[in-house]
C-alpha positions as a LaTeX table, in Angstrom:
\begin{tabular}{lrrr}
\hline
Residue & $x$ (\AA) & $y$ (\AA) & $z$ (\AA) \\
\hline
Met1 & $-44.23$ & 41.88 & 79.83 \\
Ile2 & $-41.27$ & 43.38 & 77.52 \\
Leu3 & $-38.41$ & 45.11 & 79.43 \\
Pro4 & $-35.84$ & 46.78 & 77.37 \\
Lys5 & $-32.27$ & 45.89 & 78.03 \\
Lys6 & $-30.06$ & 48.45 & 75.53 \\
Tyr7 & $-30.81$ & 51.10 & 73.62 \\
Phe8 & $-29.17$ & 53.74 & 71.20 \\
Val9 & $-29.60$ & 56.99 & 70.10 \\
Thr10 & $-29.64$ & 58.85 & 66.83 \\
Lys11 & $-30.87$ & 61.78 & 64.58 \\
Gly12 & $-31.65$ & 62.83 & 61.21 \\
Lys13 & $-33.07$ & 65.58 & 59.16 \\
Gly14 & $-35.01$ & 65.61 & 55.57 \\
Val15 & $-36.26$ & 67.44 & 52.94 \\
Ser16 & $-38.75$ & 66.97 & 50.09 \\
Ser17 & $-40.66$ & 68.94 & 47.48 \\
Val18 & $-43.50$ & 66.79 & 47.40 \\
Ser19 & $-44.75$ & 66.44 & 51.00 \\
Pro20 & $-44.01$ & 66.85 & 54.99 \\
Leu21 & $-44.44$ & 62.87 & 55.02 \\
Met22 & $-41.88$ & 62.26 & 52.40 \\
Ala23 & $-39.38$ & 65.02 & 54.60 \\
Phe24 & $-40.10$ & 62.78 & 57.51 \\
Asn25 & $-38.97$ & 59.27 & 55.87 \\
Asn26 & $-35.93$ & 61.18 & 54.65 \\
Ala27 & $-35.35$ & 62.21 & 58.24 \\
Leu28 & $-36.10$ & 58.69 & 59.18 \\
Arg29 & $-33.85$ & 57.48 & 56.63 \\
Glu30 & $-30.63$ & 59.63 & 57.62 \\
Ala31 & $-31.06$ & 58.53 & 61.10 \\
Gly32 & $-31.12$ & 54.71 & 59.91 \\
Ile33 & $-34.68$ & 53.42 & 61.46 \\
His34 & $-36.54$ & 54.06 & 58.31 \\
Gly35 & $-37.16$ & 50.80 & 57.65 \\
Leu36 & $-38.93$ & 49.78 & 60.82 \\
Asn37 & $-41.89$ & 49.65 & 62.12 \\
Leu38 & $-41.68$ & 52.64 & 64.75 \\
Val39 & $-43.65$ & 52.73 & 68.18 \\
Pro40 & $-44.06$ & 55.50 & 70.44 \\
Val41 & $-43.60$ & 54.76 & 74.53 \\
Ser42 & $-43.36$ & 57.10 & 77.03 \\
Ser43 & $-39.94$ & 58.28 & 79.07 \\
Ile44 & $-39.20$ & 55.73 & 81.67 \\
Leu45 & $-35.48$ & 54.02 & 81.41 \\
Pro46 & $-35.31$ & 50.80 & 83.00 \\
Pro47 & $-32.50$ & 50.74 & 85.95 \\
Asn48 & $-30.16$ & 48.45 & 84.22 \\
Ile49 & $-30.09$ & 49.54 & 80.97 \\
Val50 & $-27.13$ & 49.51 & 78.58 \\
Glu51 & $-26.86$ & 52.23 & 75.87 \\
Glu52 & $-24.78$ & 50.81 & 72.78 \\
Ala53 & $-24.00$ & 52.46 & 69.57 \\
Pro54 & $-26.18$ & 52.76 & 66.61 \\
Arg55 & $-26.81$ & 49.88 & 64.67 \\
Arg56 & $-29.16$ & 48.67 & 61.70 \\
Leu57 & $-32.20$ & 46.63 & 62.92 \\
Pro58 & $-33.62$ & 43.95 & 60.81 \\
Glu59 & $-36.08$ & 45.81 & 58.26 \\
Gly60 & $-39.63$ & 45.45 & 59.10 \\
Ser61 & $-39.04$ & 45.09 & 62.67 \\
Ile62 & $-41.20$ & 46.25 & 65.26 \\
Val63 & $-39.18$ & 48.69 & 67.41 \\
Phe64 & $-40.00$ & 50.38 & 70.55 \\
Leu65 & $-38.90$ & 54.16 & 70.58 \\
Val66 & $-39.16$ & 57.52 & 72.56 \\
Met67 & $-39.04$ & 60.31 & 69.50 \\
Ser68 & $-38.89$ & 64.09 & 68.86 \\
Glu69 & $-40.16$ & 65.15 & 65.62 \\
Lys70 & $-41.08$ & 68.25 & 63.64 \\
Arg71 & $-42.37$ & 68.80 & 59.92 \\
Val72 & $-43.17$ & 71.97 & 58.46 \\
Lys73 & $-42.90$ & 74.25 & 55.08 \\
Gly74 & $-40.20$ & 76.31 & 54.69 \\
Pro75 & $-38.97$ & 78.73 & 55.05 \\
Ala76 & $-38.17$ & 77.91 & 58.63 \\
Lys77 & $-35.65$ & 76.60 & 61.04 \\
Ile78 & $-36.62$ & 74.06 & 63.67 \\
Ser79 & $-34.84$ & 72.12 & 65.94 \\
Val80 & $-35.75$ & 68.96 & 67.75 \\
Gly81 & $-33.84$ & 66.98 & 70.96 \\
Ile82 & $-34.19$ & 64.70 & 73.60 \\
Ser83 & $-32.49$ & 64.02 & 76.84 \\
Trp84 & $-31.68$ & 61.21 & 78.96 \\
Ala85 & $-30.40$ & 60.09 & 82.14 \\
Arg86 & $-30.42$ & 56.56 & 83.75 \\
Gly87 & $-31.01$ & 55.83 & 87.30 \\
His88 & $-32.82$ & 54.05 & 90.09 \\
Pro89 & $-35.47$ & 53.48 & 90.58 \\
His90 & $-35.55$ & 54.41 & 86.70 \\
Gly91 & $-34.56$ & 56.64 & 84.52 \\
Tyr92 & $-36.04$ & 59.17 & 82.29 \\
Val93 & $-36.04$ & 60.53 & 78.66 \\
Ile94 & $-37.23$ & 63.76 & 77.74 \\
Glu95 & $-38.22$ & 65.25 & 74.52 \\
Phe96 & $-38.81$ & 68.69 & 72.92 \\
His97 & $-40.59$ & 69.34 & 69.41 \\
Asp98 & $-41.02$ & 73.00 & 69.22 \\
Gly99 & $-37.23$ & 74.90 & 69.02 \\
Asn100 & $-35.92$ & 77.32 & 66.52 \\
Ser101 & $-31.98$ & 76.64 & 67.18 \\
Tyr102 & $-29.61$ & 74.16 & 68.84 \\
Lys103 & $-29.42$ & 76.72 & 72.05 \\
Asp104 & $-33.49$ & 76.80 & 71.84 \\
Ala105 & $-33.87$ & 72.77 & 72.17 \\
Arg106 & $-31.04$ & 72.70 & 74.74 \\
Asp107 & $-32.21$ & 75.30 & 76.84 \\
Arg108 & $-36.02$ & 74.15 & 77.22 \\
Leu109 & $-34.45$ & 70.75 & 77.52 \\
Ala110 & $-32.64$ & 71.56 & 80.85 \\
Glu111 & $-35.53$ & 73.73 & 82.01 \\
Met112 & $-37.60$ & 70.13 & 82.08 \\
Trp113 & $-34.77$ & 68.62 & 84.08 \\
Glu114 & $-35.17$ & 71.06 & 86.59 \\
Glu115 & $-39.10$ & 70.44 & 87.01 \\
Ile116 & $-38.09$ & 66.77 & 87.14 \\
Arg117 & $-35.53$ & 67.19 & 90.01 \\
Ala118 & $-37.94$ & 69.57 & 91.90 \\
Lys119 & $-40.54$ & 66.84 & 92.11 \\
Asp120 & $-38.98$ & 63.33 & 91.48 \\
Arg121 & $-36.59$ & 62.14 & 94.12 \\
Leu122 & $-34.53$ & 59.52 & 91.75 \\
Asn123 & $-30.53$ & 58.99 & 91.99 \\
Met124 & $-30.18$ & 59.77 & 88.05 \\
Glu125 & $-26.73$ & 60.21 & 85.86 \\
Glu126 & $-25.96$ & 63.44 & 84.69 \\
Pro127 & $-28.38$ & 63.88 & 81.46 \\
Arg128 & $-27.02$ & 63.81 & 78.09 \\
Tyr129 & $-28.59$ & 65.57 & 75.03 \\
Leu130 & $-29.07$ & 64.75 & 71.41 \\
Ile131 & $-30.24$ & 67.91 & 69.15 \\
Glu132 & $-31.01$ & 68.38 & 65.48 \\
Glu133 & $-31.58$ & 71.29 & 63.73 \\
Leu134 & $-32.56$ & 72.47 & 60.18 \\
Asp135 & $-32.88$ & 75.20 & 57.99 \\
Val136 & $-35.83$ & 74.73 & 55.73 \\
Pro137 & $-35.66$ & 76.14 & 52.03 \\
Asp138 & $-38.22$ & 78.25 & 50.83 \\
Gly139 & $-41.10$ & 75.92 & 49.40 \\
Met140 & $-39.36$ & 72.74 & 50.87 \\
Tyr141 & $-40.98$ & 70.64 & 53.29 \\
Gly142 & $-38.90$ & 69.77 & 56.06 \\
Ser143 & $-38.35$ & 67.18 & 59.56 \\
Ala144 & $-36.00$ & 66.67 & 61.72 \\
Val145 & $-35.96$ & 63.80 & 63.87 \\
Val146 & $-33.98$ & 62.50 & 67.50 \\
Ala147 & $-35.20$ & 59.04 & 69.03 \\
Leu148 & $-34.05$ & 56.96 & 71.66 \\
Val149 & $-34.43$ & 53.06 & 70.28 \\
Phe150 & $-34.78$ & 50.15 & 71.80 \\
Ser151 & $-32.78$ & 47.86 & 70.64 \\
Glu152 & $-33.03$ & 44.45 & 73.14 \\
Tyr153 & $-35.44$ & 43.06 & 74.82 \\
Asp154 & $-36.44$ & 40.65 & 77.77 \\
Phe155 & $-39.64$ & 39.06 & 77.19 \\
Leu156 & $-40.92$ & 38.45 & 80.85 \\
Lys157 & $-43.93$ & 36.09 & 82.10 \\
Gly158 & $-46.00$ & 37.50 & 84.98 \\
Val159 & $-45.29$ & 40.08 & 87.46 \\
Pro160 & $-41.27$ & 40.20 & 88.64 \\
\hline
\end{tabular}
């Protein structure tokens, strides 16, 4: 088993005249995670995980992350975001991909927290938010990315 010990959050946006994939790559570059092999995971934070400042990870590393991302062809305005809270027995990361403004993304993430609180009985910190928005020019491709990147792990043998 792999148990994340540390994480950081990051965001980026990118445009390209060539393709949506290149816009996405440019957004990952701005976020500082483009040289990594990214493996998306679901939304659970271990109870004793520690947040750290964003840092460069070794190129080519396989990295687990929770990511919110959107790609479009302009003209368009897009926003994506994540929100996270540590807690016990565990914390959460939630993501939103379909906004058109900072306020839209923030409001939808807050609505998601309301539903989580109504259904789960968790002892959690106050949620934090990170949102990216982008005005994509006409004829260009654009991408916005926000990610919680697991940056350090314990490797466990057997069941703890």
